[in-house]
mmCIF file of C-alpha atoms and ligand atoms in Angstrom:
data_model
loop_
_atom_site.group_PDB
_atom_site.id
_atom_site.type_symbol
_atom_site.label_atom_id
_atom_site.label_comp_id
_atom_site.label_asym_id
_atom_site.label_seq_id
_atom_site.Cartn_x
_atom_site.Cartn_y
_atom_site.Cartn_z
ATOM 1 C CA MET A 29 -88.285 211.889 24.783
ATOM 2 C CA ILE A 30 -86.480 214.632 25.252
ATOM 3 C CA VAL A 31 -87.503 217.608 23.645
ATOM 4 C CA VAL A 32 -85.185 220.990 24.286
ATOM 5 C CA LEU A 33 -86.084 224.711 23.642
ATOM 6 C CA ARG A 34 -84.521 226.586 21.509
ATOM 7 C CA GLN A 35 -83.066 229.542 24.418
ATOM 8 C CA GLY A 36 -85.176 232.583 24.419
ATOM 9 C CA THR A 37 -88.354 230.264 23.384
ATOM 10 C CA GLU A 38 -91.215 233.309 24.718
ATOM 11 C CA ALA A 39 -93.615 231.445 27.639
ATOM 12 C CA GLN A 40 -96.455 231.653 26.269
ATOM 13 C CA GLU A 41 -94.847 229.526 22.703
ATOM 14 C CA ARG A 42 -93.785 227.458 25.781
ATOM 15 C CA GLU A 43 -96.849 227.340 27.067
ATOM 16 C CA ARG A 44 -98.645 226.241 23.885
ATOM 17 C CA LEU A 45 -96.774 223.316 23.013
ATOM 18 C CA ILE A 46 -96.686 222.532 26.763
ATOM 19 C CA ASP A 47 -101.198 221.678 26.325
ATOM 20 C CA TRP A 48 -100.424 220.250 22.866
ATOM 21 C CA LEU A 49 -98.190 217.123 23.982
ATOM 22 C CA LYS A 50 -101.017 217.313 27.062
ATOM 23 C CA GLY A 51 -103.940 216.814 25.073
ATOM 24 C CA ARG A 52 -102.332 213.703 23.753
ATOM 25 C CA GLY A 53 -102.699 212.313 26.771
ATOM 26 C CA LEU A 54 -98.297 212.614 28.081
ATOM 27 C CA GLU A 55 -96.692 213.732 30.955
ATOM 28 C CA VAL A 56 -94.282 216.743 30.227
ATOM 29 C CA TRP A 57 -91.895 217.324 33.014
ATOM 30 C CA VAL A 58 -89.913 221.145 32.378
ATOM 31 C CA ALA A 59 -86.600 220.936 33.239
ATOM 32 C CA GLN A 60 -83.512 223.862 32.780
ATOM 33 C CA ARG A 61 -80.113 222.327 31.879
ATOM 34 C CA GLU A 62 -77.441 224.764 30.215
ATOM 35 C CA GLY A 63 -79.754 227.704 30.237
ATOM 36 C CA GLN A 64 -81.277 226.044 27.893
ATOM 37 C CA THR A 65 -85.192 224.254 28.642
ATOM 38 C CA ALA A 66 -86.645 220.136 28.140
ATOM 39 C CA LEU A 67 -89.715 219.226 28.227
ATOM 40 C CA CYS A 68 -89.842 215.739 29.447
ATOM 41 C CA VAL A 69 -91.893 213.806 27.458
ATOM 42 C CA SER A 70 -93.769 210.823 29.016
ATOM 43 C CA GLY A 71 -96.444 208.103 28.475
ATOM 44 C CA ASP A 72 -97.597 206.765 24.253
ATOM 45 C CA VAL A 73 -94.524 208.704 22.988
ATOM 46 C CA ALA A 74 -95.030 206.960 19.682
ATOM 47 C CA ALA A 75 -98.630 209.267 18.488
ATOM 48 C CA VAL A 76 -96.016 211.903 18.664
ATOM 49 C CA ASP A 77 -93.908 212.433 14.915
ATOM 50 C CA PRO A 78 -90.956 212.687 15.845
ATOM 51 C CA ARG A 79 -90.034 214.814 13.058
ATOM 52 C CA TRP A 80 -92.880 217.641 13.209
ATOM 53 C CA LEU A 81 -91.679 218.319 16.630
ATOM 54 C CA SER A 82 -87.932 218.831 15.297
ATOM 55 C CA SER A 83 -89.774 221.303 12.445
ATOM 56 C CA LEU A 84 -91.452 223.974 15.299
ATOM 57 C CA GLU A 85 -90.016 227.400 15.419
ATOM 58 C CA ALA A 86 -89.349 226.707 19.596
ATOM 59 C CA VAL A 87 -87.495 223.992 19.506
ATOM 60 C CA ASP A 88 -84.184 222.682 19.159
ATOM 61 C CA SER A 89 -83.720 219.283 19.299
ATOM 62 C CA VAL A 90 -85.638 216.483 20.095
ATOM 63 C CA ARG A 91 -84.377 213.074 21.302
ATOM 64 C CA CYS A 92 -85.776 209.663 22.059
ATOM 65 C CA SER A 93 -84.171 207.370 24.858
ATOM 66 C CA ALA A 94 -83.537 204.355 25.041
ATOM 67 C CA GLU A 95 -82.312 204.400 28.295
ATOM 68 C CA PRO A 96 -81.925 200.693 30.139
ATOM 69 C CA PHE A 97 -83.964 201.344 33.756
ATOM 70 C CA ARG A 98 -87.450 201.825 32.279
ATOM 71 C CA ARG A 99 -89.178 202.455 35.368
ATOM 72 C CA ALA A 100 -86.087 205.348 36.726
ATOM 73 C CA GLY A 101 -86.488 206.757 35.012
ATOM 74 C CA ARG A 102 -88.376 210.215 32.963
ATOM 75 C CA GLY A 103 -88.650 208.419 29.906
ATOM 76 C CA VAL A 104 -92.010 206.935 31.194
ATOM 77 C CA HIS A 105 -93.223 208.986 34.300
ATOM 78 C CA ALA A 106 -92.131 212.745 34.013
ATOM 79 C CA GLN A 107 -93.730 213.868 37.195
ATOM 80 C CA ASP A 108 -91.223 213.813 40.042
ATOM 81 C CA THR A 109 -91.978 210.752 43.040
ATOM 82 C CA VAL A 110 -92.875 211.945 46.404
ATOM 83 C CA VAL A 111 -92.195 209.054 48.560
ATOM 84 C CA GLU A 112 -93.754 209.171 51.781
ATOM 85 C CA ILE A 113 -92.909 208.644 54.687
ATOM 86 C CA GLY A 114 -95.096 208.800 57.161
ATOM 87 C CA GLY A 115 -96.156 212.310 57.638
ATOM 88 C CA VAL A 116 -93.413 213.736 56.150
ATOM 89 C CA LYS A 117 -93.266 213.249 52.118
ATOM 90 C CA VAL A 118 -89.495 213.536 50.058
ATOM 91 C CA GLY A 119 -89.264 214.901 46.546
ATOM 92 C CA GLY A 120 -91.097 217.350 44.110
ATOM 93 C CA GLY A 121 -89.980 220.546 46.530
ATOM 94 C CA HIS A 122 -90.445 218.051 49.581
ATOM 95 C CA PHE A 123 -86.956 218.516 50.964
ATOM 96 C CA VAL A 124 -85.792 215.855 54.182
ATOM 97 C CA MET A 125 -83.758 216.092 56.739
ATOM 98 C CA ILE A 126 -82.759 213.392 57.916
ATOM 99 C CA ALA A 127 -80.001 212.886 61.047
ATOM 100 C CA GLY A 128 -78.897 210.821 63.606
ATOM 101 C CA PRO A 129 -75.266 208.634 64.310
ATOM 102 C CA CYS A 130 -73.180 206.068 62.893
ATOM 103 C CA SER A 131 -74.331 203.453 64.689
ATOM 104 C CA VAL A 132 -76.596 203.170 67.242
ATOM 105 C CA GLU A 133 -74.693 202.567 70.700
ATOM 106 C CA THR A 134 -77.237 203.030 74.050
ATOM 107 C CA GLU A 135 -80.012 204.172 74.567
ATOM 108 C CA GLU A 136 -79.155 207.678 76.353
ATOM 109 C CA GLN A 137 -76.976 208.082 73.110
ATOM 110 C CA ILE A 138 -80.055 207.834 71.083
ATOM 111 C CA VAL A 139 -82.501 209.374 73.427
ATOM 112 C CA ALA A 140 -80.450 211.362 73.136
ATOM 113 C CA VAL A 141 -80.142 212.819 69.496
ATOM 114 C CA ALA A 142 -83.026 211.820 68.049
ATOM 115 C CA GLY A 143 -84.146 214.765 70.757
ATOM 116 C CA ALA A 144 -81.499 217.321 69.707
ATOM 117 C CA VAL A 145 -82.426 216.218 66.149
ATOM 118 C CA LYS A 146 -85.940 216.779 66.185
ATOM 119 C CA ALA A 147 -85.643 219.744 67.557
ATOM 120 C CA ALA A 148 -83.607 221.681 65.109
ATOM 121 C CA GLY A 149 -86.034 220.478 62.901
ATOM 122 C CA ALA A 150 -85.007 217.158 61.165
ATOM 123 C CA GLN A 151 -88.457 214.402 59.192
ATOM 124 C CA LEU A 152 -86.188 211.080 60.399
ATOM 125 C CA LEU A 153 -83.925 209.722 62.498
ATOM 126 C CA ARG A 154 -80.649 207.432 61.484
ATOM 127 C CA GLY A 155 -78.999 204.793 63.476
ATOM 128 C CA GLY A 156 -76.779 201.824 62.663
ATOM 129 C CA ALA A 157 -77.591 198.425 63.612
ATOM 130 C CA PHE A 158 -75.934 196.826 61.871
ATOM 131 C CA LYS A 159 -73.016 197.844 60.589
ATOM 132 C CA PRO A 160 -71.226 196.978 57.408
ATOM 133 C CA ARG A 161 -67.246 196.865 58.892
ATOM 134 C CA THR A 162 -64.606 197.140 56.851
ATOM 135 C CA SER A 163 -62.230 195.365 59.757
ATOM 136 C CA PRO A 164 -63.665 193.025 61.533
ATOM 137 C CA TYR A 165 -62.431 194.000 64.405
ATOM 138 C CA THR A 166 -64.266 197.261 64.951
ATOM 139 C CA PHE A 167 -67.285 198.012 66.897
ATOM 140 C CA GLN A 168 -70.687 195.631 64.197
ATOM 141 C CA GLY A 169 -73.115 197.225 65.384
ATOM 142 C CA ARG A 170 -75.696 196.435 67.986
ATOM 143 C CA GLY A 171 -78.119 194.583 65.335
ATOM 144 C CA ALA A 172 -81.339 193.219 66.610
ATOM 145 C CA ASP A 173 -81.032 194.951 70.022
ATOM 146 C CA GLY A 174 -79.801 197.967 68.493
ATOM 147 C CA LEU A 175 -83.267 197.969 65.989
ATOM 148 C CA GLU A 176 -85.194 198.139 69.343
ATOM 149 C CA LEU A 177 -83.357 201.225 70.607
ATOM 150 C CA LEU A 178 -84.244 203.206 67.355
ATOM 151 C CA LYS A 179 -87.726 202.262 67.576
ATOM 152 C CA THR A 180 -87.086 203.493 71.831
ATOM 153 C CA ALA A 181 -86.067 207.049 69.852
ATOM 154 C CA ARG A 182 -89.096 206.541 66.910
ATOM 155 C CA ALA A 183 -91.285 206.584 70.386
ATOM 156 C CA ALA A 184 -89.921 209.333 72.995
ATOM 157 C CA THR A 185 -90.241 211.583 69.364
ATOM 158 C CA GLY A 186 -91.927 210.432 67.147
ATOM 159 C CA LEU A 187 -89.212 210.769 64.149
ATOM 160 C CA PRO A 188 -89.869 207.730 61.986
ATOM 161 C CA ILE A 189 -86.642 205.852 61.850
ATOM 162 C CA VAL A 190 -84.038 204.952 58.737
ATOM 163 C CA THR A 191 -81.600 201.758 59.292
ATOM 164 C CA GLU A 192 -79.656 200.463 57.330
ATOM 165 C CA ILE A 193 -80.837 196.419 55.958
ATOM 166 C CA THR A 194 -77.155 194.362 55.498
ATOM 167 C CA ASP A 195 -78.725 190.682 54.787
ATOM 168 C CA ALA A 196 -82.008 189.464 53.261
ATOM 169 C CA ALA A 197 -82.500 187.501 55.881
ATOM 170 C CA GLN A 198 -82.682 190.549 58.348
ATOM 171 C CA LEU A 199 -85.976 191.649 56.800
ATOM 172 C CA PRO A 200 -88.871 189.763 59.387
ATOM 173 C CA LEU A 201 -86.591 192.600 61.801
ATOM 174 C CA PHE A 202 -87.480 195.223 59.372
ATOM 175 C CA GLU A 203 -90.536 194.954 60.066
ATOM 176 C CA GLU A 204 -91.427 198.047 62.444
ATOM 177 C CA VAL A 205 -88.398 199.811 60.298
ATOM 178 C CA ASP A 206 -89.715 203.254 58.012
ATOM 179 C CA VAL A 207 -87.364 203.498 56.095
ATOM 180 C CA ILE A 208 -84.903 200.907 54.796
ATOM 181 C CA GLN A 209 -81.578 201.792 53.853
ATOM 182 C CA VAL A 210 -78.948 199.993 51.340
ATOM 183 C CA GLY A 211 -75.662 200.532 52.042
ATOM 184 C CA ALA A 212 -73.538 201.818 49.774
ATOM 185 C CA ARG A 213 -71.225 197.870 49.513
ATOM 186 C CA ASN A 214 -74.926 196.253 48.392
ATOM 187 C CA MET A 215 -75.703 198.603 46.161
ATOM 188 C CA GLN A 216 -75.633 196.011 44.383
ATOM 189 C CA ASN A 217 -76.500 193.243 46.235
ATOM 190 C CA PHE A 218 -78.743 192.375 43.754
ATOM 191 C CA ALA A 219 -80.578 188.988 45.793
ATOM 192 C CA LEU A 220 -80.996 191.683 48.003
ATOM 193 C CA LEU A 221 -82.668 194.428 46.006
ATOM 194 C CA ARG A 222 -85.183 191.616 44.271
ATOM 195 C CA GLU A 223 -86.076 190.758 47.884
ATOM 196 C CA LEU A 224 -86.882 194.857 49.227
ATOM 197 C CA GLY A 225 -88.359 195.117 45.316
ATOM 198 C CA ARG A 226 -91.129 192.652 47.266
ATOM 199 C CA THR A 227 -91.541 194.781 50.327
ATOM 200 C CA ARG A 228 -93.891 197.671 50.123
ATOM 201 C CA LYS A 229 -91.608 199.830 52.832
ATOM 202 C CA PRO A 230 -90.022 203.044 51.850
ATOM 203 C CA ILE A 231 -86.046 202.681 49.764
ATOM 204 C CA LEU A 232 -83.186 204.592 50.276
ATOM 205 C CA LEU A 233 -80.356 203.083 48.531
ATOM 206 C CA LYS A 234 -76.707 204.834 48.460
ATOM 207 C CA ARG A 235 -74.773 204.979 45.355
ATOM 208 C CA GLY A 236 -71.907 202.962 46.028
ATOM 209 C CA LEU A 237 -68.472 203.580 46.310
ATOM 210 C CA ALA A 238 -67.067 203.512 42.724
ATOM 211 C CA ALA A 239 -70.487 203.061 40.871
ATOM 212 C CA THR A 240 -71.987 205.440 37.915
ATOM 213 C CA LEU A 241 -75.199 207.177 37.439
ATOM 214 C CA LYS A 242 -76.541 204.351 34.958
ATOM 215 C CA GLU A 243 -76.192 201.640 37.616
ATOM 216 C CA LEU A 244 -77.477 203.183 39.773
ATOM 217 C CA LEU A 245 -80.088 203.498 38.887
ATOM 218 C CA MET A 246 -79.766 200.525 37.494
ATOM 219 C CA SER A 247 -80.026 199.086 40.793
ATOM 220 C CA ALA A 248 -83.422 201.721 41.992
ATOM 221 C CA GLU A 249 -84.238 199.264 38.412
ATOM 222 C CA HIS A 250 -84.507 196.455 40.385
ATOM 223 C CA ILE A 251 -85.956 197.216 43.423
ATOM 224 C CA MET A 252 -88.724 198.785 41.347
ATOM 225 C CA ALA A 253 -89.436 196.269 38.597
ATOM 226 C CA GLY A 254 -90.860 193.973 41.883
ATOM 227 C CA GLY A 255 -93.388 196.558 42.277
ATOM 228 C CA ASN A 256 -92.400 199.035 45.395
ATOM 229 C CA GLY A 257 -91.429 202.553 43.542
ATOM 230 C CA GLN A 258 -90.834 204.402 46.740
ATOM 231 C CA ILE A 259 -86.992 204.620 46.505
ATOM 232 C CA ILE A 260 -85.224 208.073 47.554
ATOM 233 C CA LEU A 261 -81.769 208.033 46.141
ATOM 234 C CA CYS A 262 -78.662 208.891 48.566
ATOM 235 C CA GLU A 263 -75.575 210.790 47.231
ATOM 236 C CA ARG A 264 -72.604 209.891 49.348
ATOM 237 C CA GLY A 265 -69.694 210.408 47.705
ATOM 238 C CA ILE A 266 -67.207 207.478 44.925
ATOM 239 C CA ARG A 267 -63.845 206.443 44.739
ATOM 240 C CA THR A 268 -61.681 208.848 42.907
ATOM 241 C CA PHE A 269 -57.762 210.729 43.942
ATOM 242 C CA GLY A 270 -58.768 213.653 46.486
ATOM 243 C CA ASP A 271 -56.486 212.476 49.055
ATOM 244 C CA TYR A 272 -58.214 214.436 51.304
ATOM 245 C CA THR A 273 -61.264 213.402 52.068
ATOM 246 C CA ARG A 274 -62.438 209.922 52.966
ATOM 247 C CA ASN A 275 -64.884 210.658 49.569
ATOM 248 C CA THR A 276 -65.303 212.361 47.393
ATOM 249 C CA LEU A 277 -68.467 214.161 46.688
ATOM 250 C CA ASP A 278 -69.872 214.342 43.384
ATOM 251 C CA LEU A 279 -72.189 216.923 43.536
ATOM 252 C CA ALA A 280 -72.848 216.923 39.607
ATOM 253 C CA ALA A 281 -74.930 213.581 40.191
ATOM 254 C CA VAL A 282 -77.543 215.731 41.670
ATOM 255 C CA PRO A 283 -78.940 218.279 38.730
ATOM 256 C CA MET A 284 -78.086 214.571 36.606
ATOM 257 C CA LEU A 285 -79.982 212.081 38.414
ATOM 258 C CA ARG A 286 -82.861 215.109 38.595
ATOM 259 C CA GLU A 287 -83.281 215.273 34.817
ATOM 260 C CA LEU A 288 -82.668 211.397 34.274
ATOM 261 C CA THR A 289 -84.596 210.279 36.780
ATOM 262 C CA HIS A 290 -88.118 211.313 38.470
ATOM 263 C CA LEU A 291 -86.658 209.116 42.295
ATOM 264 C CA PRO A 292 -85.215 212.032 44.552
ATOM 265 C CA VAL A 293 -81.939 212.720 45.535
ATOM 266 C CA ILE A 294 -80.847 213.069 48.547
ATOM 267 C CA VAL A 295 -76.887 213.482 49.887
ATOM 268 C CA ASP A 296 -74.954 212.473 52.772
ATOM 269 C CA PRO A 297 -71.671 214.931 53.287
ATOM 270 C CA SER A 298 -70.996 212.684 56.342
ATOM 271 C CA HIS A 299 -69.832 210.198 54.580
ATOM 272 C CA ALA A 300 -69.216 211.609 51.161
ATOM 273 C CA THR A 301 -66.039 214.077 53.062
ATOM 274 C CA GLY A 302 -64.790 211.791 56.482
ATOM 275 C CA ILE A 303 -64.340 215.333 58.348
ATOM 276 C CA ALA A 304 -66.107 217.246 60.523
ATOM 277 C CA ARG A 305 -66.196 220.286 59.672
ATOM 278 C CA LEU A 306 -66.344 219.965 55.460
ATOM 279 C CA VAL A 307 -69.929 219.527 56.230
ATOM 280 C CA ARG A 308 -71.298 222.173 56.295
ATOM 281 C CA PRO A 309 -69.985 223.811 53.368
ATOM 282 C CA MET A 310 -70.434 220.841 51.157
ATOM 283 C CA ALA A 311 -74.239 219.879 53.125
ATOM 284 C CA LEU A 312 -74.915 223.852 51.564
ATOM 285 C CA ALA A 313 -73.781 222.845 48.415
ATOM 286 C CA ALA A 314 -76.174 220.418 47.923
ATOM 287 C CA ALA A 315 -79.144 222.224 49.739
ATOM 288 C CA ALA A 316 -78.360 224.696 46.652
ATOM 289 C CA CYS A 317 -77.657 222.322 43.957
ATOM 290 C CA GLY A 318 -81.609 221.239 43.974
ATOM 291 C CA ALA A 319 -81.159 217.994 45.658
ATOM 292 C CA ASP A 320 -83.394 216.916 47.410
ATOM 293 C CA GLY A 321 -82.838 216.571 51.189
ATOM 294 C CA LEU A 322 -79.776 215.272 53.631
ATOM 295 C CA MET A 323 -78.680 213.007 55.728
ATOM 296 C CA ILE A 324 -76.041 213.847 58.720
ATOM 297 C CA GLU A 325 -74.533 211.699 61.294
ATOM 298 C CA VAL A 326 -74.162 214.121 64.569
ATOM 299 C CA HIS A 327 -73.146 212.227 67.677
ATOM 300 C CA PRO A 328 -74.268 213.887 71.024
ATOM 301 C CA ASP A 329 -69.639 213.242 72.574
ATOM 302 C CA PRO A 330 -68.344 212.749 69.055
ATOM 303 C CA GLY A 331 -64.321 211.992 70.559
ATOM 304 C CA ASN A 332 -66.096 208.088 72.087
ATOM 305 C CA ALA A 333 -68.015 207.477 69.379
ATOM 306 C CA LEU A 334 -67.619 203.931 67.568
ATOM 307 C CA SER A 335 -67.986 204.424 64.985
ATOM 308 C CA ASP A 336 -67.537 207.850 62.329
ATOM 309 C CA GLY A 337 -66.477 210.162 64.658
ATOM 310 C CA ALA A 338 -64.367 212.209 62.929
ATOM 311 C CA GLN A 339 -67.439 213.207 60.523
ATOM 312 C CA SER A 340 -70.399 213.364 63.153
ATOM 313 C CA LEU A 341 -71.102 216.748 64.415
ATOM 314 C CA ARG A 342 -72.604 217.849 67.219
ATOM 315 C CA PRO A 343 -75.736 218.646 68.322
ATOM 316 C CA GLU A 344 -75.507 221.829 68.038
ATOM 317 C CA ASP A 345 -73.590 221.790 65.242
ATOM 318 C CA TYR A 346 -75.803 220.378 63.540
ATOM 319 C CA ALA A 347 -78.744 223.179 64.922
ATOM 320 C CA ALA A 348 -76.569 226.047 62.987
ATOM 321 C CA LEU A 349 -76.609 223.584 60.081
ATOM 322 C CA ALA A 350 -80.159 223.237 59.641
ATOM 323 C CA ASP A 351 -81.101 226.802 59.960
ATOM 324 C CA GLU A 352 -78.514 227.506 57.569
ATOM 325 C CA VAL A 353 -79.548 224.739 55.200
ATOM 326 C CA ARG A 354 -83.471 226.819 55.679
ATOM 327 C CA ARG A 355 -81.617 229.856 54.284
ATOM 328 C CA ILE A 356 -80.312 228.369 51.374
ATOM 329 C CA ARG A 357 -83.701 226.627 50.342
ATOM 330 C CA GLU A 358 -85.263 229.513 50.703
ATOM 331 C CA VAL A 359 -82.873 231.183 47.753
ATOM 332 C CA VAL A 360 -83.409 227.976 45.649
ATOM 333 C CA ALA A 361 -86.935 226.323 46.475
ATOM 334 C CA LYS A 362 -88.517 224.426 43.053
HETATM 335 C C1 PEP B 17 -73.424 204.927 56.458
HETATM 336 O O1 PEP B 17 -75.117 205.151 56.692
HETATM 337 O O2 PEP B 17 -74.514 204.547 57.603
HETATM 338 C C2 PEP B 17 -72.788 204.257 56.180
HETATM 339 C C3 PEP B 17 -72.798 203.287 56.427
HETATM 340 O O3 PEP B 17 -73.013 204.398 54.970
HETATM 341 P P1 PEP B 17 -72.252 204.664 52.753
HETATM 342 O O4 PEP B 17 -72.738 202.520 52.506
HETATM 343 O O5 PEP B 17 -72.658 205.311 52.185
HETATM 344 O O6 PEP B 17 -71.480 204.081 53.799
HETATM 345 MN MN1 MN B 18 -71.620 206.435 59.606
#
């Protein structure tokens, strides 16, 4: 249930209403939307009469949501979910910096990037071993070997690893992976999502190229229905008629998702733009609009990268960006 308060409602009155709702065993999460305060109320909302709430001076409107994403929505779980990866927390005010190359190429490459992004403040290392490529003739990733190299980089730096799964049959290989990524192309691979629901691994679920927010949340729901609630959503750009970027970064998705769901929402400005020089402004904008983190591609030699070199930052540029992100976070910290 969403209770929108009238503009100008005194803080005291708002707190009184929140206390009253909590006194009935309900959970309340406060969201700001278009200058108005909305109380997202969850639990056994049938215990409150929406008509009585509507009649209160402080209340502008009451909406009883019947969203199909029961577990992912704020309807049943108002408070932000905090996903924990080793000692790293994501969501509920904890901002995560994930960085690394598009693909794991060699031990030297992945260990060097891991060290550099760690020094810049990244908390998780990304790197693709199983690569879903548009062309079957381009580099397809190092597969199981790549996962071993990621583990080597983790041992060298202590950074937990995030890497993409492309087929449920690969799951046994992912036992020691810290976060399993579901790429945009697999967002609606329901058989894969079902298998991931059976695991207790944190999942990084990327938005499909042409997926609506409802479809993204329903994909999260597929994982959650299996009992795995450790999900981080990722906006990575969608297909539009924008012609100078690889995709169009849908930044409004961030505050919208934060209203709709308790799951953390991060942004990948690398795949969203496809252009290294656009990564910085979009990363800052994402941090400013309330994202719970950023996933950014970094390569020591972008010109010779085996995939996505054009959108990869050099380590020194990533370090400068990470500093700026921290400054933006100080301004907008929740
Ligand atoms: C990736 O993160 O390596 C990737 C392939 O991204 P996406 O699934 O968003 O295209
Ligand atoms: Mn990539």
